[in-house]
mmCIF file of C-alpha atoms in Angstrom:
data_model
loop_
_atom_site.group_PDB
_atom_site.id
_atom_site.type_symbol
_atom_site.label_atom_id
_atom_site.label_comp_id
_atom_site.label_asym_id
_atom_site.label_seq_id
_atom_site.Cartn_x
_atom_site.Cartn_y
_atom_site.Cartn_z
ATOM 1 C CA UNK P 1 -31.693 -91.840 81.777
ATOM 2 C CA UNK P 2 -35.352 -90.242 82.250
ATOM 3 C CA UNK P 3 -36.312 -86.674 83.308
ATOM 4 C CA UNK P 4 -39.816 -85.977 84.300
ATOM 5 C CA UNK P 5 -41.284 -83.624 82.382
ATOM 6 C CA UNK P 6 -44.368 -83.347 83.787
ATOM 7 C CA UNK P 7 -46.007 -80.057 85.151
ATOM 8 C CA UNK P 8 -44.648 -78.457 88.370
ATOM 9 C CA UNK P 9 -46.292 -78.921 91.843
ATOM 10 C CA UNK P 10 -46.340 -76.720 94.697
ATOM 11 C CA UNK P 11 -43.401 -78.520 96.568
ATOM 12 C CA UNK P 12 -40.640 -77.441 94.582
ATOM 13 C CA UNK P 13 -37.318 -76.578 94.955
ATOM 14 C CA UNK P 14 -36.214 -73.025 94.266
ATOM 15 C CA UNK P 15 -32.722 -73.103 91.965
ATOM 16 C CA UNK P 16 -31.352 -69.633 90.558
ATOM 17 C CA UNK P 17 -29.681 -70.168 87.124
ATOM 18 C CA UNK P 18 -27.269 -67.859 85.326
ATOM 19 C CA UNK P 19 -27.077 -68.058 81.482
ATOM 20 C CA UNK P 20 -24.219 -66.284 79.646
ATOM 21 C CA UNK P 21 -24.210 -66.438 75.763
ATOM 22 C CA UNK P 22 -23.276 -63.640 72.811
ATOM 23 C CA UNK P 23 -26.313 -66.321 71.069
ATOM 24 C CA UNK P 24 -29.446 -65.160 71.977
ATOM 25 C CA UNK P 25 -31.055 -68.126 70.258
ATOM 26 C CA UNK P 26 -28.544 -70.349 72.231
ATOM 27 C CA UNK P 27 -29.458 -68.960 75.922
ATOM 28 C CA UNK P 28 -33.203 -69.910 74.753
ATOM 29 C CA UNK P 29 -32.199 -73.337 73.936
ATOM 30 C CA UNK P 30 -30.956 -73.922 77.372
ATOM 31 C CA UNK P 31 -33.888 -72.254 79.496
ATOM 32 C CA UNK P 32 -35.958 -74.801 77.257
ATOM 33 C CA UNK P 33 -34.002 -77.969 78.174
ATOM 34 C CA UNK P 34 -33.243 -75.969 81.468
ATOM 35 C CA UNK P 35 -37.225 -75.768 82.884
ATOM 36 C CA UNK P 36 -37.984 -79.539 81.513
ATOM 37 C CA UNK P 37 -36.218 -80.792 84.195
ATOM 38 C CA UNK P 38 -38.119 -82.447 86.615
ATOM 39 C CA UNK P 39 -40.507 -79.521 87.239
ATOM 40 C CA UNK P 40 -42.301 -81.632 90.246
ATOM 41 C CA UNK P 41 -39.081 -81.005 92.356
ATOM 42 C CA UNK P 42 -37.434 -77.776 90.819
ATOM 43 C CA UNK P 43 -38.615 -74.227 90.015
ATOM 44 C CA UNK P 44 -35.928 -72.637 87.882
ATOM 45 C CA UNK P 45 -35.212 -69.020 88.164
ATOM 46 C CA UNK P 46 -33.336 -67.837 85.091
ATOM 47 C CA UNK P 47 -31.049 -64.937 84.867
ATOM 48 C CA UNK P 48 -29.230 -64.259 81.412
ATOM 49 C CA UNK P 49 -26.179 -62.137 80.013
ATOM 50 C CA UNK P 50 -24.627 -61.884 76.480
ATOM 51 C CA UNK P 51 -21.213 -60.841 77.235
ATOM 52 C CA UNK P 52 -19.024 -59.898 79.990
ATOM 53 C CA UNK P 53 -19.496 -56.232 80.590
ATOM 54 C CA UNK P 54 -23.808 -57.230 81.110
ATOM 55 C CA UNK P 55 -22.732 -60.662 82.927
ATOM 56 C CA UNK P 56 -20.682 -58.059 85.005
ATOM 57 C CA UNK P 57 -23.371 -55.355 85.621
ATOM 58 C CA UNK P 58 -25.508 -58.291 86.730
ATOM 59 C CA UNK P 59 -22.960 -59.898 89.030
ATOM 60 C CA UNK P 60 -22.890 -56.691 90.934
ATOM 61 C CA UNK P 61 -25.959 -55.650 91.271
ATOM 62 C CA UNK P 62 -27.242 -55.982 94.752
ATOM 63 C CA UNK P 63 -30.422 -57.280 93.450
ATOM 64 C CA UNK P 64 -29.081 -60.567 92.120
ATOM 65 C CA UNK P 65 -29.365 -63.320 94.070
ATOM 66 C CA UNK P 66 -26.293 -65.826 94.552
ATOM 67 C CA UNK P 67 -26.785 -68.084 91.495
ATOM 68 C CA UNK P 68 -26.481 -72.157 91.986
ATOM 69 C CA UNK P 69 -25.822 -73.274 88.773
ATOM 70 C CA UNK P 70 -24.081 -71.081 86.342
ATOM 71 C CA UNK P 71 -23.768 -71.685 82.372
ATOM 72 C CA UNK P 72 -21.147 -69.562 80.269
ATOM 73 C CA UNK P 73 -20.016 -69.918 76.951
ATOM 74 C CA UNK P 74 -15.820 -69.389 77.140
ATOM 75 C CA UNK P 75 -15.707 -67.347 73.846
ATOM 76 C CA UNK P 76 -17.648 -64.103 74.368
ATOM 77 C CA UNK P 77 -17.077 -60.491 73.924
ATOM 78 C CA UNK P 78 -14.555 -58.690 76.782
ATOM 79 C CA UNK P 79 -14.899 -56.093 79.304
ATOM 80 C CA UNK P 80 -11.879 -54.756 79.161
ATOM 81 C CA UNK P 81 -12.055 -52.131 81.640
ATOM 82 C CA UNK P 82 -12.452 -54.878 84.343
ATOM 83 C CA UNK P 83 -10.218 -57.113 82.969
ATOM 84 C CA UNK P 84 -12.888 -59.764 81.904
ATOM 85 C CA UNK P 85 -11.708 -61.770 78.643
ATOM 86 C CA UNK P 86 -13.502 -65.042 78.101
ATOM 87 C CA UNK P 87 -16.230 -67.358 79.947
ATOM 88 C CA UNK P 88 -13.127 -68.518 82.017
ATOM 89 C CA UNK P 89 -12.672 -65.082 83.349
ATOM 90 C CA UNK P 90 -16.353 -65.009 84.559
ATOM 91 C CA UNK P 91 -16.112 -67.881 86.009
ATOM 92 C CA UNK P 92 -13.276 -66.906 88.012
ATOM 93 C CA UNK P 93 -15.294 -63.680 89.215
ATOM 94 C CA UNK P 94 -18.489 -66.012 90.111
ATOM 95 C CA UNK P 95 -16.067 -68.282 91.810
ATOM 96 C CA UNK P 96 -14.792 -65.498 94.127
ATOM 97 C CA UNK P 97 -18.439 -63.600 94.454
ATOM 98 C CA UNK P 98 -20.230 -67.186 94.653
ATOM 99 C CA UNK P 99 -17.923 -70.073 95.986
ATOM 100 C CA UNK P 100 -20.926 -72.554 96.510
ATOM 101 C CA UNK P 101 -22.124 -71.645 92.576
ATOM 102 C CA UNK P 102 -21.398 -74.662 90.321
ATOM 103 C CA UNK P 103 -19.680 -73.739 86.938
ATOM 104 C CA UNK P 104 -20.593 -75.237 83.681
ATOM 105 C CA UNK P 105 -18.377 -73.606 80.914
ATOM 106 C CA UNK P 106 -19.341 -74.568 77.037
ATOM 107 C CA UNK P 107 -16.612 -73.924 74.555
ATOM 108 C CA UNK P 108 -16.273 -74.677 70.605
ATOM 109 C CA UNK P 109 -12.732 -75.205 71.244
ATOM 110 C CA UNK P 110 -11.140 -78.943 70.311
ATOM 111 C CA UNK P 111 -7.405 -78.228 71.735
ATOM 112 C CA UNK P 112 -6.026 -80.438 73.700
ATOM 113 C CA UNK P 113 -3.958 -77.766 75.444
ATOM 114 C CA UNK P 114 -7.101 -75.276 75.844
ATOM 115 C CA UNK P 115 -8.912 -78.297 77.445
ATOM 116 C CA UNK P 116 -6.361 -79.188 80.292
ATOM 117 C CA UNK P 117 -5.499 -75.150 81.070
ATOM 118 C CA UNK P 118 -9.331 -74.869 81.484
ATOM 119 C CA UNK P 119 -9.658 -77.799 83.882
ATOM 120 C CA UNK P 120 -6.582 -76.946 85.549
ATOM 121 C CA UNK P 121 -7.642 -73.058 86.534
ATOM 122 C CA UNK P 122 -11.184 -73.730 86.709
ATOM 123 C CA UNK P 123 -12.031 -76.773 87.678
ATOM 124 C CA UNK P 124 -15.496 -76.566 86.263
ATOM 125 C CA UNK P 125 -18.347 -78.878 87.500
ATOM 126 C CA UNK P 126 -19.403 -79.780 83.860
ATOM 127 C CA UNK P 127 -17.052 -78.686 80.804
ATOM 128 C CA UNK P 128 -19.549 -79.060 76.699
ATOM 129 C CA UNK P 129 -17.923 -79.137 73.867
ATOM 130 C CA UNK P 130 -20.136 -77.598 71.397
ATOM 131 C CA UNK P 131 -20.254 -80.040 69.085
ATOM 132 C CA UNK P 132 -21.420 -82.321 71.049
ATOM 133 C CA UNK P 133 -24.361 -80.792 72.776
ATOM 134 C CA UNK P 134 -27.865 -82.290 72.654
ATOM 135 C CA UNK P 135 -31.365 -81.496 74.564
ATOM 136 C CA UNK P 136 -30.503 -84.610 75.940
ATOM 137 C CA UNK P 137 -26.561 -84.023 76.755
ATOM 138 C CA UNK P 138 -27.457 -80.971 78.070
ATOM 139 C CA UNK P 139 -30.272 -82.583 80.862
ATOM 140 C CA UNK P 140 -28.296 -85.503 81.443
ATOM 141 C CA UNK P 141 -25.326 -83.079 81.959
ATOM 142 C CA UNK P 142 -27.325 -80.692 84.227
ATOM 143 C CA UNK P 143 -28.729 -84.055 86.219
ATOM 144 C CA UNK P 144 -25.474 -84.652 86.921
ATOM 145 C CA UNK P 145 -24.151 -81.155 87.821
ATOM 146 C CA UNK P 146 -27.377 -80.531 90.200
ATOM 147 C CA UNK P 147 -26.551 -83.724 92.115
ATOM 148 C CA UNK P 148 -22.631 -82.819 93.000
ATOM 149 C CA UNK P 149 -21.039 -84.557 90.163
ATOM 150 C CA UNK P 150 -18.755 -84.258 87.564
ATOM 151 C CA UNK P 151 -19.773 -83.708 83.818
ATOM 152 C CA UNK P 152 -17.323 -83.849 80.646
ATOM 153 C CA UNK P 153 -18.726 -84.409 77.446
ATOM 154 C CA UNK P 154 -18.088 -86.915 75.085
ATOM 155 C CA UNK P 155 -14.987 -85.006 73.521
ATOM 156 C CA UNK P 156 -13.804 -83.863 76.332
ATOM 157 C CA UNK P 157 -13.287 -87.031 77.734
ATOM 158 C CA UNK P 158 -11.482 -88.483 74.537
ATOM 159 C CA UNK P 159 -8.868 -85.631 74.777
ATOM 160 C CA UNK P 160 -7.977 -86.226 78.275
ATOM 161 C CA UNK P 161 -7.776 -89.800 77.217
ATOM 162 C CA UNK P 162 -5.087 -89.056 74.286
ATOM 163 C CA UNK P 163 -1.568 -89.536 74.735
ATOM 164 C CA UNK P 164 -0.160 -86.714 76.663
ATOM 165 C CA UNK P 165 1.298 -83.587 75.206
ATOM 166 C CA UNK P 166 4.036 -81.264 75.738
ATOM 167 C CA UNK P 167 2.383 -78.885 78.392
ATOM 168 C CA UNK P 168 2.275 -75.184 77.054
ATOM 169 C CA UNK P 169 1.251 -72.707 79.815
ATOM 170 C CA UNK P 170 0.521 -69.131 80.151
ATOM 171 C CA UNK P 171 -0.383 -66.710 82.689
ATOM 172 C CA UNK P 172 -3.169 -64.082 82.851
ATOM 173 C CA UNK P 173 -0.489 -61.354 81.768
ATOM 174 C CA UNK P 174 0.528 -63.409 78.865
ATOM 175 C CA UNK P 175 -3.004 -63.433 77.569
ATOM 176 C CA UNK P 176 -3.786 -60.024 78.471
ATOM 177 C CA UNK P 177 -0.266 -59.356 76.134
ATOM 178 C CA UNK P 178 -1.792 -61.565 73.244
ATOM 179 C CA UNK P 179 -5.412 -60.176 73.459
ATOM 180 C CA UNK P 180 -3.611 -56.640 72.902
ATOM 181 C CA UNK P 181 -1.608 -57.434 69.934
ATOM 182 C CA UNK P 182 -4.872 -58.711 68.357
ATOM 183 C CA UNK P 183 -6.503 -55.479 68.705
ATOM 184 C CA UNK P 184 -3.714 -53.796 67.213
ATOM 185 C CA UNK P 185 -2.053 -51.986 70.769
ATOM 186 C CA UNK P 186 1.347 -51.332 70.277
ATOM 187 C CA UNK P 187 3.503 -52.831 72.674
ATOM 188 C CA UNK P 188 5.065 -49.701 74.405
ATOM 189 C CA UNK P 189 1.247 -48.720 74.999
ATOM 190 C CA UNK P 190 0.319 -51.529 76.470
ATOM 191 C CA UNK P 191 2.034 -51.057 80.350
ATOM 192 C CA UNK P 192 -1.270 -48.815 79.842
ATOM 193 C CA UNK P 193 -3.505 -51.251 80.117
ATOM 194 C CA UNK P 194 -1.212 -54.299 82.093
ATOM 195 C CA UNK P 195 -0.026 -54.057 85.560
ATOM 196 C CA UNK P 196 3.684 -55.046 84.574
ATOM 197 C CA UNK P 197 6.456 -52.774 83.215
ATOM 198 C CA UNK P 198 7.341 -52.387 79.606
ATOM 199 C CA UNK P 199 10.068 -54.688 79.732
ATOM 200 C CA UNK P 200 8.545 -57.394 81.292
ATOM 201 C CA UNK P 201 5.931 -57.274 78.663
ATOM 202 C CA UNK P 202 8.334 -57.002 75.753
ATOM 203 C CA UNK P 203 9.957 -60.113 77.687
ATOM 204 C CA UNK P 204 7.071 -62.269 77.867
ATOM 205 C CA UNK P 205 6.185 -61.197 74.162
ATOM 206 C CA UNK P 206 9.471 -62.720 72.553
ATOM 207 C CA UNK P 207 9.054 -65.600 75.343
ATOM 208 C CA UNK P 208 5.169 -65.995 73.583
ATOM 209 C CA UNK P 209 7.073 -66.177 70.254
ATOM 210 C CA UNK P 210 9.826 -69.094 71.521
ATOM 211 C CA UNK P 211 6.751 -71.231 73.080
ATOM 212 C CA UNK P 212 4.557 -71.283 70.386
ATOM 213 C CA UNK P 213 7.646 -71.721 67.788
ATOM 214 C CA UNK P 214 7.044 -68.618 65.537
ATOM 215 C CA UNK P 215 9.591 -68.578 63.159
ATOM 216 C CA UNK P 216 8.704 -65.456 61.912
ATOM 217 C CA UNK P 217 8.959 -63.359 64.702
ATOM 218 C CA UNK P 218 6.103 -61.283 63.466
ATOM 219 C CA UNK P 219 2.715 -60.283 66.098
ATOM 220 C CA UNK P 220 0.144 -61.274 63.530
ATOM 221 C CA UNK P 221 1.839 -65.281 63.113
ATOM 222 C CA UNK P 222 1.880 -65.291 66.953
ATOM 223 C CA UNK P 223 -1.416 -63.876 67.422
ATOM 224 C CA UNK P 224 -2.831 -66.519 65.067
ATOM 225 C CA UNK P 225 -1.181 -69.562 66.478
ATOM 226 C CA UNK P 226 -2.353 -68.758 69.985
ATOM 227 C CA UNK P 227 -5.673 -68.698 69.129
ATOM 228 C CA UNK P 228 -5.713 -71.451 67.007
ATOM 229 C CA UNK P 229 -4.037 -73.226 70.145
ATOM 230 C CA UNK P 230 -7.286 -71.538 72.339
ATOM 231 C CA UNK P 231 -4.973 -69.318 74.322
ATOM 232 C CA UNK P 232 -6.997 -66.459 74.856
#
C-alpha cells in the first residue's frame, strides 16, 4: 500500500490526534509517520501526554477538543488518585468522555492471556505489539484505523490464532489488589485505597494466589507471576 506524502493543500480534512507515551522520543516517532499521511486530504492536530495523571489533566480540560484517533502505550506510569493504572485504563476514560474516539493501544506485552483480556474490555480499533512496529506498520495501521477498520499487528494476530488457553480473568479490584502489593501497601491498609472491605480483599488476594498457582503463598511470587502474565 501507498500513502501520499506530498505537501498539504488547502482542502483538507481537520483530524485531532491524542498521543500518550512515558517515551518522549517514541510520541515523536509517531507525529512523524502521523503528519506523512496523505497531507492533501488531512491536517493533523496533535495533542500529547506522558503518563496518566498529564493524559488526565488534558482529558479534562475544557480546552481540549474531542480527539478522533487516540494512541496510548498500555504500560505507563499511574494516577493513582483517580484510579488510572495502564493505557487500558485511559482508554476506558476516553471511551466514556469520547465514545466516537477510535482507540489504538501499543503494548510490549507477548501474553496470550494479556492479549485476549485487552480485546475483550477494550475492544480497541487497532491493538501494536511493539516489536513489531514499523513507519510503515504504523501508516498502514493508521490507514486502516482512519477508514473504520480493524488493525492487529502481525503478533497479535498469531496469538489469537494459537490453540486456545485456559482463560484466567480478573477484575479491576483484583488489579487494583496486585498493583498495591507491588508498591509495598500492606493489605489491612489497602480498604484505604479500594472500594471493597478488608475481607473481600484478603479474599480475592488468596483467590489471586490459587489462579495463578503460587505455591509459595508469598506477595512478592504472586506479584511477579501476574506481571509476567501482563495482569496489571
Amino acid at each position: 500500500m501507498t500513502f501520499d506524502l506530498t505537501a498539504s493543500s488547502s482542502q483538507t480534512i481537520k483530524r485531532n490526534i491524542l498521543i500518550v507515551d512515558d517515551h518522549p522520543f517514541i510520541i515523536e516517532g509517531y507525529k512523524n509517520a502521523i503528519t506523512r499521511y496523505n497531507p492533501k486530504e488531512y491536517d493533523f492536530v496533535i495533542s500529547q501526554a506522558y503518563d496518566c495523571r498529564s493524559a488526565y489533566d488534558l482529558l479534562e480540560d475544557e480546552a481540549t477538543p474531542n480527539f478522533d484517533i487516540a494512541f496510548l502505550d498500555i504500560s505507563m506510569p499511574a494516577y493513582e488518585e483517580k484510579e488510572l493504572y495502564s493505557g487500558e485504563d485511559l482508554a476506558k476514560l476516553i471511551m466514556k468522555k469520547m465514545p466516537y474516539c477510535k482507540i489504538i493501544l501499543l503494548t510490549m506485552y507477548t501474553e496470550l492471556l494479556k492479549i485476549k483480556t485487552i480485546i475483550r474490555t477494550i475492544q480497541p480499533n487497532g491493538l501494536i505489539i511493539k516489536n513489531d512496529l514499523t513507519f510503515d506498520e504504523l501508516l498502514f495501521a493508521f490507514d486502516k484505523v482512519i477508514k473504520n477498520e480493524k488493525y492487529y499487528s502481525q503478533s497479535v494476530v498469531k496469538m489469537l490464532n494459537q490453540s486456545p488457553h485456559n482463560s484466567i480473568e480478573i477484575d479491576q479490584f483484583d488489579k487494583q489488589i496486585l498493583f498495591h502489593l507491588s508498591k509495598g501497601t500492606k493489605v489491612e491498609e489497602m480498604s484505604q485505597y479500594i472500594p471493597i472491605s478488608l475481607n473481600a480483599i484478603e479474599k480475592r488476594r488468596i483467590n489471586l494466589k490459587e489462579l495463578l498457582k503460587i505455591k509459595s503463598g508469598s506477595d512478592e511470587e504472586l506479584v511477579k507471576e501476574a506481571k509476567s502474565k501482563g495482569l496489571f
